[in-house]
Amino acid sequence: MSNGEPEILMPSDERPTGEFVSQPAKLLRIAAMIRELLEEVRKSSPDEPGRKRLRSIYDKSLATLKEGLSEDLQKELAMLTLPLDGTSSESEIRLAQAQLVGWLEGLFHGIQAALWAQHAQARAGLEEMRRRGLPPGPPEGQEERGRPGQYL
């Protein structure tokens, strides 16, 4: 989109160039999981097997996230995140997860802004149609039952 915010695509849309998110629900689920993991790491001090498991979850989360992102957003995510290695400390894991949660929250704010802009644009289009004097639709709450269609 021209305002720098990611687009949300419905399944039938073709993939445009630029930033877009094809699976926002999946991203929300992963973000919630990572946020919970980060909170759990803050509450405890994981041992080596726990840190290995966290690194594994982090790596799988990144790979899954990339599936729902455009190439531009994948590159941005790759540039901002570094893979955790086998010797990552608890604080390194915590920082990596916090960074990922922060990036995802920024992405979601962008999605919200894009949705708001689309809504405002649609509303402005509707107001323009009303100003031009196009006939309004049926009043709210009233359906056109019993009226024959133009082809009957």
PDB file of C-alpha atoms in Angstrom:
ATOM      1  CA  MET A   1       0.000   0.000   0.000  1.00  0.00           C
ATOM      2  CA  SER A   2       1.184   3.503  -0.570  1.00  0.00           C
ATOM      3  CA  ASN A   3       1.017   4.483   3.107  1.00  0.00           C
ATOM      4  CA  GLY A   4       3.645   1.899   4.079  1.00  0.00           C
ATOM      5  CA  GLU A   5       1.175  -0.299   5.956  1.00  0.00           C
ATOM      6  CA  PRO A   6       0.813  -3.993   5.095  1.00  0.00           C
ATOM      7  CA  GLU A   7      -2.210  -5.141   3.116  1.00  0.00           C
ATOM      8  CA  ILE A   8      -4.455  -7.931   4.269  1.00  0.00           C
ATOM      9  CA  LEU A   9      -5.393 -10.375   1.563  1.00  0.00           C
ATOM     10  CA  MET A  10      -8.387 -12.578   1.274  1.00  0.00           C
ATOM     11  CA  PRO A  11      -7.681 -16.068  -0.148  1.00  0.00           C
ATOM     12  CA  SER A  12      -9.016 -15.178  -3.609  1.00  0.00           C
ATOM     13  CA  ASP A  13      -6.701 -12.186  -4.054  1.00  0.00           C
ATOM     14  CA  GLU A  14      -3.648 -12.393  -6.223  1.00  0.00           C
ATOM     15  CA  ARG A  15      -0.406 -11.617  -4.433  1.00  0.00           C
ATOM     16  CA  PRO A  16       0.667  -8.064  -5.249  1.00  0.00           C
ATOM     17  CA  THR A  17       4.176  -6.792  -4.883  1.00  0.00           C
ATOM     18  CA  GLY A  18       5.053  -4.906  -1.720  1.00  0.00           C
ATOM     19  CA  GLU A  19       4.075  -5.659   1.858  1.00  0.00           C
ATOM     20  CA  PHE A  20       1.114  -7.903   2.608  1.00  0.00           C
ATOM     21  CA  VAL A  21      -0.081 -10.507   5.063  1.00  0.00           C
ATOM     22  CA  SER A  22      -1.904 -13.509   3.658  1.00  0.00           C
ATOM     23  CA  GLN A  23      -2.686 -15.235   6.962  1.00  0.00           C
ATOM     24  CA  PRO A  24      -3.364 -12.667   9.718  1.00  0.00           C
ATOM     25  CA  ALA A  25      -5.097 -15.205  12.009  1.00  0.00           C
ATOM     26  CA  LYS A  26      -2.019 -17.445  11.933  1.00  0.00           C
ATOM     27  CA  LEU A  27       0.214 -14.499  12.798  1.00  0.00           C
ATOM     28  CA  LEU A  28      -2.028 -13.577  15.721  1.00  0.00           C
ATOM     29  CA  ARG A  29      -1.882 -17.114  17.103  1.00  0.00           C
ATOM     30  CA  ILE A  30       1.904 -17.262  16.824  1.00  0.00           C
ATOM     31  CA  ALA A  31       2.269 -13.828  18.425  1.00  0.00           C
ATOM     32  CA  ALA A  32       0.084 -14.868  21.358  1.00  0.00           C
ATOM     33  CA  MET A  33       2.149 -18.034  21.824  1.00  0.00           C
ATOM     34  CA  ILE A  34       5.451 -16.127  21.712  1.00  0.00           C
ATOM     35  CA  ARG A  35       4.131 -13.521  24.144  1.00  0.00           C
ATOM     36  CA  GLU A  36       3.174 -16.287  26.583  1.00  0.00           C
ATOM     37  CA  LEU A  37       6.572 -17.956  26.181  1.00  0.00           C
ATOM     38  CA  LEU A  38       8.310 -14.665  26.857  1.00  0.00           C
ATOM     39  CA  GLU A  39       6.226 -14.177  30.000  1.00  0.00           C
ATOM     40  CA  GLU A  40       7.069 -17.704  31.142  1.00  0.00           C
ATOM     41  CA  VAL A  41      10.800 -17.127  30.582  1.00  0.00           C
ATOM     42  CA  ARG A  42      10.568 -13.928  32.637  1.00  0.00           C
ATOM     43  CA  LYS A  43       8.959 -15.832  35.523  1.00  0.00           C
ATOM     44  CA  SER A  44      11.467 -18.673  35.580  1.00  0.00           C
ATOM     45  CA  SER A  45      15.066 -19.448  34.840  1.00  0.00           C
ATOM     46  CA  PRO A  46      15.094 -22.259  32.259  1.00  0.00           C
ATOM     47  CA  ASP A  47      17.811 -24.868  32.446  1.00  0.00           C
ATOM     48  CA  GLU A  48      19.774 -26.013  29.380  1.00  0.00           C
ATOM     49  CA  PRO A  49      17.073 -28.423  28.092  1.00  0.00           C
ATOM     50  CA  GLY A  50      14.492 -25.659  28.582  1.00  0.00           C
ATOM     51  CA  ARG A  51      16.621 -23.177  26.639  1.00  0.00           C
ATOM     52  CA  LYS A  52      17.074 -25.727  23.828  1.00  0.00           C
ATOM     53  CA  ARG A  53      13.308 -26.171  23.674  1.00  0.00           C
ATOM     54  CA  LEU A  54      12.776 -22.389  23.600  1.00  0.00           C
ATOM     55  CA  ARG A  55      15.310 -22.023  20.771  1.00  0.00           C
ATOM     56  CA  SER A  56      13.505 -24.757  18.851  1.00  0.00           C
ATOM     57  CA  ILE A  57      10.117 -23.072  19.355  1.00  0.00           C
ATOM     58  CA  TYR A  58      11.591 -19.713  18.372  1.00  0.00           C
ATOM     59  CA  ASP A  59      13.094 -21.118  15.145  1.00  0.00           C
ATOM     60  CA  LYS A  60       9.868 -22.942  14.220  1.00  0.00           C
ATOM     61  CA  SER A  61       7.824 -19.816  14.977  1.00  0.00           C
ATOM     62  CA  LEU A  62      10.010 -17.724  12.672  1.00  0.00           C
ATOM     63  CA  ALA A  63       9.694 -20.275   9.872  1.00  0.00           C
ATOM     64  CA  THR A  64       5.913 -20.454  10.285  1.00  0.00           C
ATOM     65  CA  LEU A  65       5.592 -16.682  10.403  1.00  0.00           C
ATOM     66  CA  LYS A  66       7.440 -16.311   7.126  1.00  0.00           C
ATOM     67  CA  GLU A  67       4.874 -18.527   5.375  1.00  0.00           C
ATOM     68  CA  GLY A  68       2.178 -15.870   5.856  1.00  0.00           C
ATOM     69  CA  LEU A  69       4.275 -12.854   4.877  1.00  0.00           C
ATOM     70  CA  SER A  70       5.171 -11.211   1.610  1.00  0.00           C
ATOM     71  CA  GLU A  71       8.750 -11.351   0.426  1.00  0.00           C
ATOM     72  CA  ASP A  72       9.315  -7.752   1.589  1.00  0.00           C
ATOM     73  CA  LEU A  73       8.131  -8.523   5.125  1.00  0.00           C
ATOM     74  CA  GLN A  74      10.120 -11.766   5.174  1.00  0.00           C
ATOM     75  CA  LYS A  75      13.281  -9.818   4.342  1.00  0.00           C
ATOM     76  CA  GLU A  76      12.511  -7.259   7.045  1.00  0.00           C
ATOM     77  CA  LEU A  77      11.930  -9.998   9.616  1.00  0.00           C
ATOM     78  CA  ALA A  78      15.141 -11.807   8.610  1.00  0.00           C
ATOM     79  CA  MET A  79      17.110  -8.568   8.861  1.00  0.00           C
ATOM     80  CA  LEU A  80      15.808  -7.829  12.366  1.00  0.00           C
ATOM     81  CA  THR A  81      16.045 -11.314  13.865  1.00  0.00           C
ATOM     82  CA  LEU A  82      19.131 -13.378  14.353  1.00  0.00           C
ATOM     83  CA  PRO A  83      19.050 -17.153  14.682  1.00  0.00           C
ATOM     84  CA  LEU A  84      19.740 -18.469  18.144  1.00  0.00           C
ATOM     85  CA  ASP A  85      22.570 -20.962  18.372  1.00  0.00           C
ATOM     86  CA  GLY A  86      23.156 -23.874  20.688  1.00  0.00           C
ATOM     87  CA  THR A  87      24.900 -21.711  23.292  1.00  0.00           C
ATOM     88  CA  SER A  88      22.262 -18.988  23.618  1.00  0.00           C
ATOM     89  CA  SER A  89      21.862 -17.762  27.155  1.00  0.00           C
ATOM     90  CA  GLU A  90      18.547 -17.162  28.884  1.00  0.00           C
ATOM     91  CA  SER A  91      18.885 -13.417  28.377  1.00  0.00           C
ATOM     92  CA  GLU A  92      19.661 -13.848  24.651  1.00  0.00           C
ATOM     93  CA  ILE A  93      16.549 -15.974  24.245  1.00  0.00           C
ATOM     94  CA  ARG A  94      14.472 -13.460  26.182  1.00  0.00           C
ATOM     95  CA  LEU A  95      15.760 -10.578  24.053  1.00  0.00           C
ATOM     96  CA  ALA A  96      15.140 -12.469  20.804  1.00  0.00           C
ATOM     97  CA  GLN A  97      11.586 -13.279  21.849  1.00  0.00           C
ATOM     98  CA  ALA A  98      10.925  -9.719  22.989  1.00  0.00           C
ATOM     99  CA  GLN A  99      12.253  -8.412  19.677  1.00  0.00           C
ATOM    100  CA  LEU A 100       9.987 -10.770  17.748  1.00  0.00           C
ATOM    101  CA  VAL A 101       6.940  -9.851  19.852  1.00  0.00           C
ATOM    102  CA  GLY A 102       7.704  -6.169  19.298  1.00  0.00           C
ATOM    103  CA  TRP A 103       7.994  -6.637  15.531  1.00  0.00           C
ATOM    104  CA  LEU A 104       4.732  -8.570  15.427  1.00  0.00           C
ATOM    105  CA  GLU A 105       2.934  -5.924  17.467  1.00  0.00           C
ATOM    106  CA  GLY A 106       4.182  -3.284  15.036  1.00  0.00           C
ATOM    107  CA  LEU A 107       2.928  -5.408  12.153  1.00  0.00           C
ATOM    108  CA  PHE A 108      -0.487  -5.741  13.811  1.00  0.00           C
ATOM    109  CA  HIS A 109      -0.675  -1.994  14.370  1.00  0.00           C
ATOM    110  CA  GLY A 110       0.075  -1.589  10.671  1.00  0.00           C
ATOM    111  CA  ILE A 111      -2.722  -4.024   9.811  1.00  0.00           C
ATOM    112  CA  GLN A 112      -5.129  -2.104  12.044  1.00  0.00           C
ATOM    113  CA  ALA A 113      -4.115   1.162  10.411  1.00  0.00           C
ATOM    114  CA  ALA A 114      -4.599  -0.362   6.957  1.00  0.00           C
ATOM    115  CA  LEU A 115      -8.056  -1.639   7.919  1.00  0.00           C
ATOM    116  CA  TRP A 116      -8.999   1.748   9.324  1.00  0.00           C
ATOM    117  CA  ALA A 117      -7.790   3.464   6.147  1.00  0.00           C
ATOM    118  CA  GLN A 118      -9.781   1.038   3.980  1.00  0.00           C
ATOM    119  CA  HIS A 119     -12.874   1.655   6.106  1.00  0.00           C
ATOM    120  CA  ALA A 120     -12.426   5.427   5.899  1.00  0.00           C
ATOM    121  CA  GLN A 121     -11.935   5.213   2.142  1.00  0.00           C
ATOM    122  CA  ALA A 122     -15.096   3.111   1.703  1.00  0.00           C
ATOM    123  CA  ARG A 123     -17.055   5.524   3.899  1.00  0.00           C
ATOM    124  CA  ALA A 124     -15.802   8.494   1.885  1.00  0.00           C
ATOM    125  CA  GLY A 125     -16.849   6.725  -1.327  1.00  0.00           C
ATOM    126  CA  LEU A 126     -20.316   6.117   0.072  1.00  0.00           C
ATOM    127  CA  GLU A 127     -20.637   9.762   1.131  1.00  0.00           C
ATOM    128  CA  GLU A 128     -19.542  10.856  -2.345  1.00  0.00           C
ATOM    129  CA  MET A 129     -22.232   8.670  -3.906  1.00  0.00           C
ATOM    130  CA  ARG A 130     -24.827  10.237  -1.615  1.00  0.00           C
ATOM    131  CA  ARG A 131     -23.674  13.750  -2.515  1.00  0.00           C
ATOM    132  CA  ARG A 132     -24.028  12.958  -6.208  1.00  0.00           C
ATOM    133  CA  GLY A 133     -27.647  12.105  -5.613  1.00  0.00           C
ATOM    134  CA  LEU A 134     -27.606   8.400  -6.349  1.00  0.00           C
ATOM    135  CA  PRO A 135     -30.716   6.723  -5.017  1.00  0.00           C
ATOM    136  CA  PRO A 136     -30.227   5.302  -1.558  1.00  0.00           C
ATOM    137  CA  GLY A 137     -30.789   1.649  -0.814  1.00  0.00           C
ATOM    138  CA  PRO A 138     -33.731   0.434   1.255  1.00  0.00           C
ATOM    139  CA  PRO A 139     -34.036   1.923   4.744  1.00  0.00           C
ATOM    140  CA  GLU A 140     -32.169   0.028   7.427  1.00  0.00           C
ATOM    141  CA  GLY A 141     -34.157  -2.810   8.920  1.00  0.00           C
ATOM    142  CA  GLN A 142     -36.575  -2.975   5.996  1.00  0.00           C
ATOM    143  CA  GLU A 143     -36.162  -5.661   3.411  1.00  0.00           C
ATOM    144  CA  GLU A 144     -37.720  -5.602  -0.008  1.00  0.00           C
ATOM    145  CA  ARG A 145     -39.935  -8.655   0.325  1.00  0.00           C
ATOM    146  CA  GLY A 146     -42.872  -9.233  -1.871  1.00  0.00           C
ATOM    147  CA  ARG A 147     -41.711  -6.774  -4.520  1.00  0.00           C
ATOM    148  CA  PRO A 148     -41.084  -8.379  -7.876  1.00  0.00           C
ATOM    149  CA  GLY A 149     -37.673  -8.065  -9.449  1.00  0.00           C
ATOM    150  CA  GLN A 150     -37.212  -6.255 -12.706  1.00  0.00           C
ATOM    151  CA  TYR A 151     -37.068  -9.514 -14.655  1.00  0.00           C
ATOM    152  CA  LEU A 152     -40.298 -10.983 -13.340  1.00  0.00           C
TER     153      LEU A 152
END
